[in-house]
C-alpha positions as a LaTeX table, in Angstrom:
\begin{tabular}{lrrr}
\hline
Residue & $x$ (\AA) & $y$ (\AA) & $z$ (\AA) \\
\hline
Met1 & $-9.40$ & $-4.94$ & 5.11 \\
Thr2 & $-10.46$ & $-6.15$ & 1.64 \\
Pro3 & $-14.06$ & $-6.98$ & 0.65 \\
Gln4 & $-13.26$ & $-10.71$ & 0.83 \\
Asn5 & $-13.15$ & $-10.34$ & 4.62 \\
His6 & $-16.68$ & $-8.94$ & 4.73 \\
Ile7 & $-20.17$ & $-10.18$ & 4.12 \\
Leu8 & $-21.77$ & $-7.77$ & 1.67 \\
Gly9 & $-25.52$ & $-7.33$ & 1.73 \\
Leu10 & $-27.91$ & $-6.80$ & $-1.17$ \\
Leu11 & $-31.38$ & $-5.43$ & $-0.55$ \\
Val12 & $-33.94$ & $-5.27$ & $-3.37$ \\
Thr13 & $-37.00$ & $-3.08$ & $-2.93$ \\
Gln14 & $-40.03$ & $-2.27$ & $-5.04$ \\
Tyr15 & $-39.99$ & 1.34 & $-3.84$ \\
Asp16 & $-38.50$ & 4.18 & $-5.84$ \\
Cys17 & $-35.18$ & 5.51 & $-4.52$ \\
Phe18 & $-33.77$ & 9.00 & $-4.75$ \\
Ser19 & $-30.46$ & 10.71 & $-4.15$ \\
Asp20 & $-29.65$ & 14.27 & $-3.13$ \\
Asp21 & $-28.56$ & 15.28 & $-6.61$ \\
Leu22 & $-30.55$ & 12.82 & $-8.78$ \\
Ser23 & $-34.29$ & 12.64 & $-9.38$ \\
Phe24 & $-34.11$ & 8.84 & $-9.04$ \\
Val25 & $-31.58$ & 6.03 & $-8.78$ \\
Phe26 & $-31.74$ & 2.39 & $-9.83$ \\
Gly27 & $-29.65$ & 1.59 & $-6.78$ \\
Val28 & $-27.01$ & 2.73 & $-4.36$ \\
Ala29 & $-24.01$ & 1.01 & $-2.83$ \\
Arg30 & $-21.36$ & 1.59 & $-0.24$ \\
Ser31 & $-17.98$ & $-0.01$ & $-0.78$ \\
Gly32 & $-17.35$ & $-2.79$ & 1.70 \\
Val33 & $-20.92$ & $-2.69$ & 3.04 \\
Gly34 & $-23.54$ & $-3.60$ & 0.47 \\
Ala35 & $-26.08$ & $-2.38$ & $-2.02$ \\
Leu36 & $-29.72$ & $-1.47$ & $-2.50$ \\
Val37 & $-31.54$ & $-1.90$ & $-5.83$ \\
Ser38 & $-34.96$ & $-0.47$ & $-6.60$ \\
Thr39 & $-37.19$ & $-2.33$ & $-9.06$ \\
Ala40 & $-39.63$ & 0.59 & $-9.26$ \\
Arg41 & $-38.37$ & 1.69 & $-12.69$ \\
Leu42 & $-36.97$ & $-1.67$ & $-13.80$ \\
Gly43 & $-40.26$ & $-3.50$ & $-14.27$ \\
Asn44 & $-40.57$ & $-7.27$ & $-14.00$ \\
Asp45 & $-37.70$ & $-8.11$ & $-16.37$ \\
Arg46 & $-35.64$ & $-10.54$ & $-14.29$ \\
Asp47 & $-32.50$ & $-10.14$ & $-16.43$ \\
Phe48 & $-32.74$ & $-6.35$ & $-16.12$ \\
Val49 & $-33.02$ & $-6.54$ & $-12.32$ \\
Ile50 & $-30.07$ & $-8.96$ & $-12.12$ \\
Lys51 & $-27.98$ & $-6.61$ & $-14.29$ \\
Glu52 & $-28.62$ & $-3.72$ & $-11.89$ \\
Cys53 & $-27.86$ & $-5.94$ & $-8.89$ \\
Val54 & $-24.52$ & $-6.92$ & $-10.44$ \\
His55 & $-23.80$ & $-3.22$ & $-11.09$ \\
Glu56 & $-24.48$ & $-2.20$ & $-7.49$ \\
Ile57 & $-22.61$ & $-5.17$ & $-6.01$ \\
Gly58 & $-19.69$ & $-4.11$ & $-8.22$ \\
His59 & $-19.75$ & $-0.77$ & $-6.42$ \\
Ala60 & $-19.96$ & $-2.57$ & $-3.05$ \\
Phe61 & $-16.75$ & $-4.40$ & $-4.00$ \\
Gly62 & $-15.08$ & $-1.09$ & $-4.86$ \\
Leu63 & $-15.60$ & $-0.73$ & $-8.62$ \\
Asp64 & $-16.35$ & 2.70 & $-10.08$ \\
His65 & $-18.36$ & 3.51 & $-13.18$ \\
Cys66 & $-16.73$ & 2.34 & $-16.41$ \\
Glu67 & $-16.61$ & 4.00 & $-19.82$ \\
Leu68 & $-16.22$ & 0.71 & $-21.72$ \\
Pro69 & $-19.10$ & $-1.58$ & $-22.74$ \\
Cys70 & $-19.60$ & $-3.01$ & $-19.25$ \\
Val71 & $-22.23$ & $-3.64$ & $-16.59$ \\
Met72 & $-20.48$ & $-0.90$ & $-14.58$ \\
Thr73 & $-21.44$ & 1.78 & $-17.13$ \\
Phe74 & $-23.42$ & 4.66 & $-15.58$ \\
Ser75 & $-27.11$ & 4.68 & $-16.50$ \\
Asn76 & $-28.93$ & 7.99 & $-16.49$ \\
Thr77 & $-32.17$ & 6.62 & $-17.96$ \\
Val78 & $-34.07$ & 3.33 & $-18.14$ \\
Glu79 & $-33.03$ & 3.11 & $-21.80$ \\
Asp80 & $-29.34$ & 3.51 & $-20.83$ \\
Ala81 & $-29.70$ & 0.73 & $-18.28$ \\
His82 & $-31.36$ & $-1.60$ & $-20.77$ \\
Gln83 & $-28.61$ & $-0.99$ & $-23.35$ \\
Lys84 & $-25.57$ & $-1.51$ & $-21.12$ \\
His85 & $-23.79$ & $-4.84$ & $-21.13$ \\
Ala86 & $-24.77$ & $-7.51$ & $-18.63$ \\
Lys87 & $-21.21$ & $-8.49$ & $-17.72$ \\
Leu88 & $-18.03$ & $-6.87$ & $-16.50$ \\
Cys89 & $-15.52$ & $-5.77$ & $-19.15$ \\
Thr90 & $-12.04$ & $-7.31$ & $-19.05$ \\
Arg91 & $-10.62$ & $-4.29$ & $-17.21$ \\
Cys92 & $-13.29$ & $-4.28$ & $-14.46$ \\
His93 & $-13.07$ & $-8.06$ & $-14.14$ \\
Ala94 & $-9.30$ & $-7.80$ & $-13.55$ \\
Leu95 & $-9.77$ & $-4.93$ & $-11.09$ \\
Leu96 & $-12.38$ & $-6.92$ & $-9.17$ \\
Ala97 & $-10.00$ & $-9.89$ & $-9.01$ \\
His98 & $-7.31$ & $-7.57$ & $-7.63$ \\
Leu99 & $-9.68$ & $-5.95$ & $-5.09$ \\
Thr100 & $-10.79$ & $-9.32$ & $-3.76$ \\
Ser101 & $-7.38$ & $-11.04$ & $-3.66$ \\
Ser102 & $-5.38$ & $-11.26$ & $-0.47$ \\
\hline
\end{tabular}
């Protein structure tokens, strides 16, 4: 079943989030289920929070991290996250279209 047949959830929290192998995460996602974004390290910058939400929802739709200038670029630090692009690259955009088509 493709993501278009599901309702994906997005939860935004002010609490810091952690992963087993990372000291913190901006968010986590599960493909086909949804995403969680933490604003604890993002501050009150609305555009920054939206960028991280788009990144995690991309994962929920099945996208992996991208090496191109793209919102799907992996961010290891707050500075990395601030510097990454706010939109999907052409390749990720095409892959998302494919993943969500019937």
